[in-house]
């Protein structure tokens, strides 16, 4: 199953919710959401800096990742960035594929 990196930044509303229920409750809620799309939550961490939360989930497909991201973002408590994670074997396959490419004129 593909893996996805979710990076989230809390809004003021999201921080207030976190202060009310704590970090473990938010992890439980995300785990339940990931499970609801037949996925599994592999990692969940709070962070300092640009991102307040980093999670890695294994999900059935891009549609499941998109559904999860949209539903969470719609609440307005966090801004979510989703990245598809590629296994090294995917890169191995990619470099073996023949690709026809011509750079634009002037490059």
JSON list of C-alpha atoms in Angstrom, two decimals:
[
{"chain": "A", "resi": 1, "resn": "UNK", "atom": "CA", "xyz": [0.00, 0.00, 0.00]},
{"chain": "A", "resi": 2, "resn": "UNK", "atom": "CA", "xyz": [1.28, 3.51, -0.76]},
{"chain": "A", "resi": 3, "resn": "UNK", "atom": "CA", "xyz": [2.54, 5.71, 2.06]},
{"chain": "A", "resi": 4, "resn": "UNK", "atom": "CA", "xyz": [1.74, 9.38, 2.55]},
{"chain": "A", "resi": 5, "resn": "UNK", "atom": "CA", "xyz": [3.32, 12.14, 4.60]},
{"chain": "A", "resi": 6, "resn": "UNK", "atom": "CA", "xyz": [0.88, 14.60, 6.13]},
{"chain": "A", "resi": 7, "resn": "UNK", "atom": "CA", "xyz": [2.24, 17.90, 7.41]},
{"chain": "A", "resi": 8, "resn": "UNK", "atom": "CA", "xyz": [-0.21, 20.09, 9.29]},
{"chain": "A", "resi": 9, "resn": "UNK", "atom": "CA", "xyz": [-0.20, 23.57, 10.74]},
{"chain": "A", "resi": 10, "resn": "UNK", "atom": "CA", "xyz": [-2.79, 24.46, 13.33]},
{"chain": "A", "resi": 11, "resn": "UNK", "atom": "CA", "xyz": [-4.97, 27.55, 13.05]},
{"chain": "A", "resi": 12, "resn": "UNK", "atom": "CA", "xyz": [-5.76, 29.49, 16.24]},
{"chain": "A", "resi": 13, "resn": "UNK", "atom": "CA", "xyz": [-8.95, 27.43, 16.51]},
{"chain": "A", "resi": 14, "resn": "UNK", "atom": "CA", "xyz": [-6.94, 24.23, 16.13]},
{"chain": "A", "resi": 15, "resn": "UNK", "atom": "CA", "xyz": [-4.47, 25.24, 18.84]},
{"chain": "A", "resi": 16, "resn": "UNK", "atom": "CA", "xyz": [-7.35, 26.03, 21.19]},
{"chain": "A", "resi": 17, "resn": "UNK", "atom": "CA", "xyz": [-8.85, 22.60, 20.50]},
{"chain": "A", "resi": 18, "resn": "UNK", "atom": "CA", "xyz": [-5.49, 20.99, 21.16]},
{"chain": "A", "resi": 19, "resn": "UNK", "atom": "CA", "xyz": [-5.24, 22.85, 24.47]},
{"chain": "A", "resi": 20, "resn": "UNK", "atom": "CA", "xyz": [-8.68, 21.54, 25.43]},
{"chain": "A", "resi": 21, "resn": "UNK", "atom": "CA", "xyz": [-8.28, 17.85, 24.58]},
{"chain": "A", "resi": 22, "resn": "UNK", "atom": "CA", "xyz": [-4.50, 17.28, 24.48]},
{"chain": "A", "resi": 23, "resn": "UNK", "atom": "CA", "xyz": [-2.21, 15.63, 21.97]},
{"chain": "A", "resi": 24, "resn": "UNK", "atom": "CA", "xyz": [-3.17, 12.00, 22.52]},
{"chain": "A", "resi": 25, "resn": "UNK", "atom": "CA", "xyz": [-6.83, 12.70, 21.73]},
{"chain": "A", "resi": 26, "resn": "UNK", "atom": "CA", "xyz": [-5.85, 14.23, 18.39]},
{"chain": "A", "resi": 27, "resn": "UNK", "atom": "CA", "xyz": [-3.69, 11.19, 17.58]},
{"chain": "A", "resi": 28, "resn": "UNK", "atom": "CA", "xyz": [-6.60, 8.89, 18.37]},
{"chain": "A", "resi": 29, "resn": "UNK", "atom": "CA", "xyz": [-8.93, 10.94, 16.16]},
{"chain": "A", "resi": 30, "resn": "UNK", "atom": "CA", "xyz": [-6.49, 10.81, 13.23]},
{"chain": "A", "resi": 31, "resn": "UNK", "atom": "CA", "xyz": [-5.93, 7.08, 13.70]},
{"chain": "A", "resi": 32, "resn": "UNK", "atom": "CA", "xyz": [-9.70, 6.52, 13.54]},
{"chain": "A", "resi": 33, "resn": "UNK", "atom": "CA", "xyz": [-9.98, 8.68, 10.41]},
{"chain": "A", "resi": 34, "resn": "UNK", "atom": "CA", "xyz": [-7.16, 6.79, 8.70]},
{"chain": "A", "resi": 35, "resn": "UNK", "atom": "CA", "xyz": [-8.72, 3.46, 9.67]},
{"chain": "A", "resi": 36, "resn": "UNK", "atom": "CA", "xyz": [-12.06, 4.62, 8.23]},
{"chain": "A", "resi": 37, "resn": "UNK", "atom": "CA", "xyz": [-10.50, 4.69, 4.73]},
{"chain": "A", "resi": 38, "resn": "UNK", "atom": "CA", "xyz": [-8.90, 1.25, 5.24]},
{"chain": "A", "resi": 39, "resn": "UNK", "atom": "CA", "xyz": [-5.46, 2.65, 6.06]},
{"chain": "A", "resi": 40, "resn": "UNK", "atom": "CA", "xyz": [-3.09, 2.54, 9.00]},
{"chain": "A", "resi": 41, "resn": "UNK", "atom": "CA", "xyz": [-1.32, 5.33, 10.85]},
{"chain": "A", "resi": 42, "resn": "UNK", "atom": "CA", "xyz": [2.39, 4.54, 11.06]},
{"chain": "A", "resi": 43, "resn": "UNK", "atom": "CA", "xyz": [3.76, 7.67, 12.71]},
{"chain": "A", "resi": 44, "resn": "UNK", "atom": "CA", "xyz": [2.34, 10.71, 14.49]},
{"chain": "A", "resi": 45, "resn": "UNK", "atom": "CA", "xyz": [4.53, 13.49, 15.87]},
{"chain": "A", "resi": 46, "resn": "UNK", "atom": "CA", "xyz": [4.12, 17.06, 17.01]},
{"chain": "A", "resi": 47, "resn": "UNK", "atom": "CA", "xyz": [6.90, 19.40, 15.89]},
{"chain": "A", "resi": 48, "resn": "UNK", "atom": "CA", "xyz": [8.33, 22.86, 16.35]},
{"chain": "A", "resi": 49, "resn": "UNK", "atom": "CA", "xyz": [8.75, 25.07, 13.31]},
{"chain": "A", "resi": 50, "resn": "UNK", "atom": "CA", "xyz": [6.74, 25.43, 10.12]},
{"chain": "A", "resi": 51, "resn": "UNK", "atom": "CA", "xyz": [4.73, 22.26, 10.77]},
{"chain": "A", "resi": 52, "resn": "UNK", "atom": "CA", "xyz": [2.91, 21.59, 14.02]},
{"chain": "A", "resi": 53, "resn": "UNK", "atom": "CA", "xyz": [2.13, 17.96, 13.22]},
{"chain": "A", "resi": 54, "resn": "UNK", "atom": "CA", "xyz": [3.73, 15.30, 11.04]},
{"chain": "A", "resi": 55, "resn": "UNK", "atom": "CA", "xyz": [2.09, 11.96, 10.33]},
{"chain": "A", "resi": 56, "resn": "UNK", "atom": "CA", "xyz": [2.80, 9.04, 8.02]},
{"chain": "A", "resi": 57, "resn": "UNK", "atom": "CA", "xyz": [-0.05, 6.80, 6.92]},
{"chain": "A", "resi": 58, "resn": "UNK", "atom": "CA", "xyz": [-0.33, 3.77, 4.71]},
{"chain": "A", "resi": 59, "resn": "UNK", "atom": "CA", "xyz": [-3.44, 4.17, 2.57]},
{"chain": "A", "resi": 60, "resn": "UNK", "atom": "CA", "xyz": [-5.03, 2.13, -0.23]},
{"chain": "A", "resi": 61, "resn": "UNK", "atom": "CA", "xyz": [-4.67, 4.83, -2.90]},
{"chain": "A", "resi": 62, "resn": "UNK", "atom": "CA", "xyz": [-4.48, 8.52, -3.79]},
{"chain": "A", "resi": 63, "resn": "UNK", "atom": "CA", "xyz": [-8.27, 8.86, -3.55]},
{"chain": "A", "resi": 64, "resn": "UNK", "atom": "CA", "xyz": [-8.21, 7.73, 0.09]},
{"chain": "A", "resi": 65, "resn": "UNK", "atom": "CA", "xyz": [-5.38, 10.19, 0.86]},
{"chain": "A", "resi": 66, "resn": "UNK", "atom": "CA", "xyz": [-7.27, 12.99, -0.87]},
{"chain": "A", "resi": 67, "resn": "UNK", "atom": "CA", "xyz": [-10.52, 12.19, 0.93]},
{"chain": "A", "resi": 68, "resn": "UNK", "atom": "CA", "xyz": [-8.74, 12.21, 4.27]},
{"chain": "A", "resi": 69, "resn": "UNK", "atom": "CA", "xyz": [-6.94, 15.48, 3.56]},
{"chain": "A", "resi": 70, "resn": "UNK", "atom": "CA", "xyz": [-10.10, 17.19, 2.31]},
{"chain": "A", "resi": 71, "resn": "UNK", "atom": "CA", "xyz": [-12.23, 16.14, 5.27]},
{"chain": "A", "resi": 72, "resn": "UNK", "atom": "CA", "xyz": [-9.63, 17.26, 7.78]},
{"chain": "A", "resi": 73, "resn": "UNK", "atom": "CA", "xyz": [-8.95, 20.55, 5.99]},
{"chain": "A", "resi": 74, "resn": "UNK", "atom": "CA", "xyz": [-12.67, 21.33, 5.68]},
{"chain": "A", "resi": 75, "resn": "UNK", "atom": "CA", "xyz": [-12.96, 21.71, 9.46]},
{"chain": "A", "resi": 76, "resn": "UNK", "atom": "CA", "xyz": [-10.59, 24.68, 9.36]},
{"chain": "A", "resi": 77, "resn": "UNK", "atom": "CA", "xyz": [-8.55, 23.74, 12.43]},
{"chain": "A", "resi": 78, "resn": "UNK", "atom": "CA", "xyz": [-5.47, 22.75, 10.41]},
{"chain": "A", "resi": 79, "resn": "UNK", "atom": "CA", "xyz": [-3.91, 23.37, 7.02]},
{"chain": "A", "resi": 80, "resn": "UNK", "atom": "CA", "xyz": [-2.74, 20.05, 5.59]},
{"chain": "A", "resi": 81, "resn": "UNK", "atom": "CA", "xyz": [-0.02, 19.33, 3.05]},
{"chain": "A", "resi": 82, "resn": "UNK", "atom": "CA", "xyz": [0.04, 15.79, 1.64]},
{"chain": "A", "resi": 83, "resn": "UNK", "atom": "CA", "xyz": [3.07, 14.16, 0.00]},
{"chain": "A", "resi": 84, "resn": "UNK", "atom": "CA", "xyz": [3.21, 10.74, -1.66]},
{"chain": "A", "resi": 85, "resn": "UNK", "atom": "CA", "xyz": [6.19, 8.80, -0.33]},
{"chain": "A", "resi": 86, "resn": "UNK", "atom": "CA", "xyz": [8.06, 6.61, -2.80]},
{"chain": "A", "resi": 87, "resn": "UNK", "atom": "CA", "xyz": [9.76, 3.37, -1.88]},
{"chain": "A", "resi": 88, "resn": "UNK", "atom": "CA", "xyz": [13.34, 3.08, -3.24]},
{"chain": "A", "resi": 89, "resn": "UNK", "atom": "CA", "xyz": [12.21, 0.27, -5.56]},
{"chain": "A", "resi": 90, "resn": "UNK", "atom": "CA", "xyz": [9.87, 2.74, -7.32]},
{"chain": "A", "resi": 91, "resn": "UNK", "atom": "CA", "xyz": [12.91, 4.89, -8.11]},
{"chain": "A", "resi": 92, "resn": "UNK", "atom": "CA", "xyz": [14.73, 1.77, -9.35]},
{"chain": "A", "resi": 93, "resn": "UNK", "atom": "CA", "xyz": [11.83, 1.08, -11.73]},
{"chain": "A", "resi": 94, "resn": "UNK", "atom": "CA", "xyz": [11.65, 4.72, -12.83]},
{"chain": "A", "resi": 95, "resn": "UNK", "atom": "CA", "xyz": [15.32, 5.00, -13.82]},
{"chain": "A", "resi": 96, "resn": "UNK", "atom": "CA", "xyz": [15.01, 1.87, -15.95]},
{"chain": "A", "resi": 97, "resn": "UNK", "atom": "CA", "xyz": [12.14, 3.26, -18.03]},
{"chain": "A", "resi": 98, "resn": "UNK", "atom": "CA", "xyz": [12.92, 4.79, -21.38]},
{"chain": "A", "resi": 99, "resn": "UNK", "atom": "CA", "xyz": [11.63, 8.33, -21.62]},
{"chain": "A", "resi": 100, "resn": "UNK", "atom": "CA", "xyz": [11.68, 10.48, -24.72]},
{"chain": "A", "resi": 101, "resn": "UNK", "atom": "CA", "xyz": [12.38, 14.08, -23.74]},
{"chain": "A", "resi": 102, "resn": "UNK", "atom": "CA", "xyz": [13.65, 17.11, -25.63]},
{"chain": "A", "resi": 103, "resn": "UNK", "atom": "CA", "xyz": [14.43, 20.24, -23.65]},
{"chain": "A", "resi": 104, "resn": "UNK", "atom": "CA", "xyz": [12.77, 23.47, -24.78]},
{"chain": "A", "resi": 105, "resn": "UNK", "atom": "CA", "xyz": [14.75, 25.58, -27.28]},
{"chain": "A", "resi": 106, "resn": "UNK", "atom": "CA", "xyz": [17.38, 27.73, -25.65]},
{"chain": "A", "resi": 107, "resn": "UNK", "atom": "CA", "xyz": [18.17, 25.33, -22.80]}
]
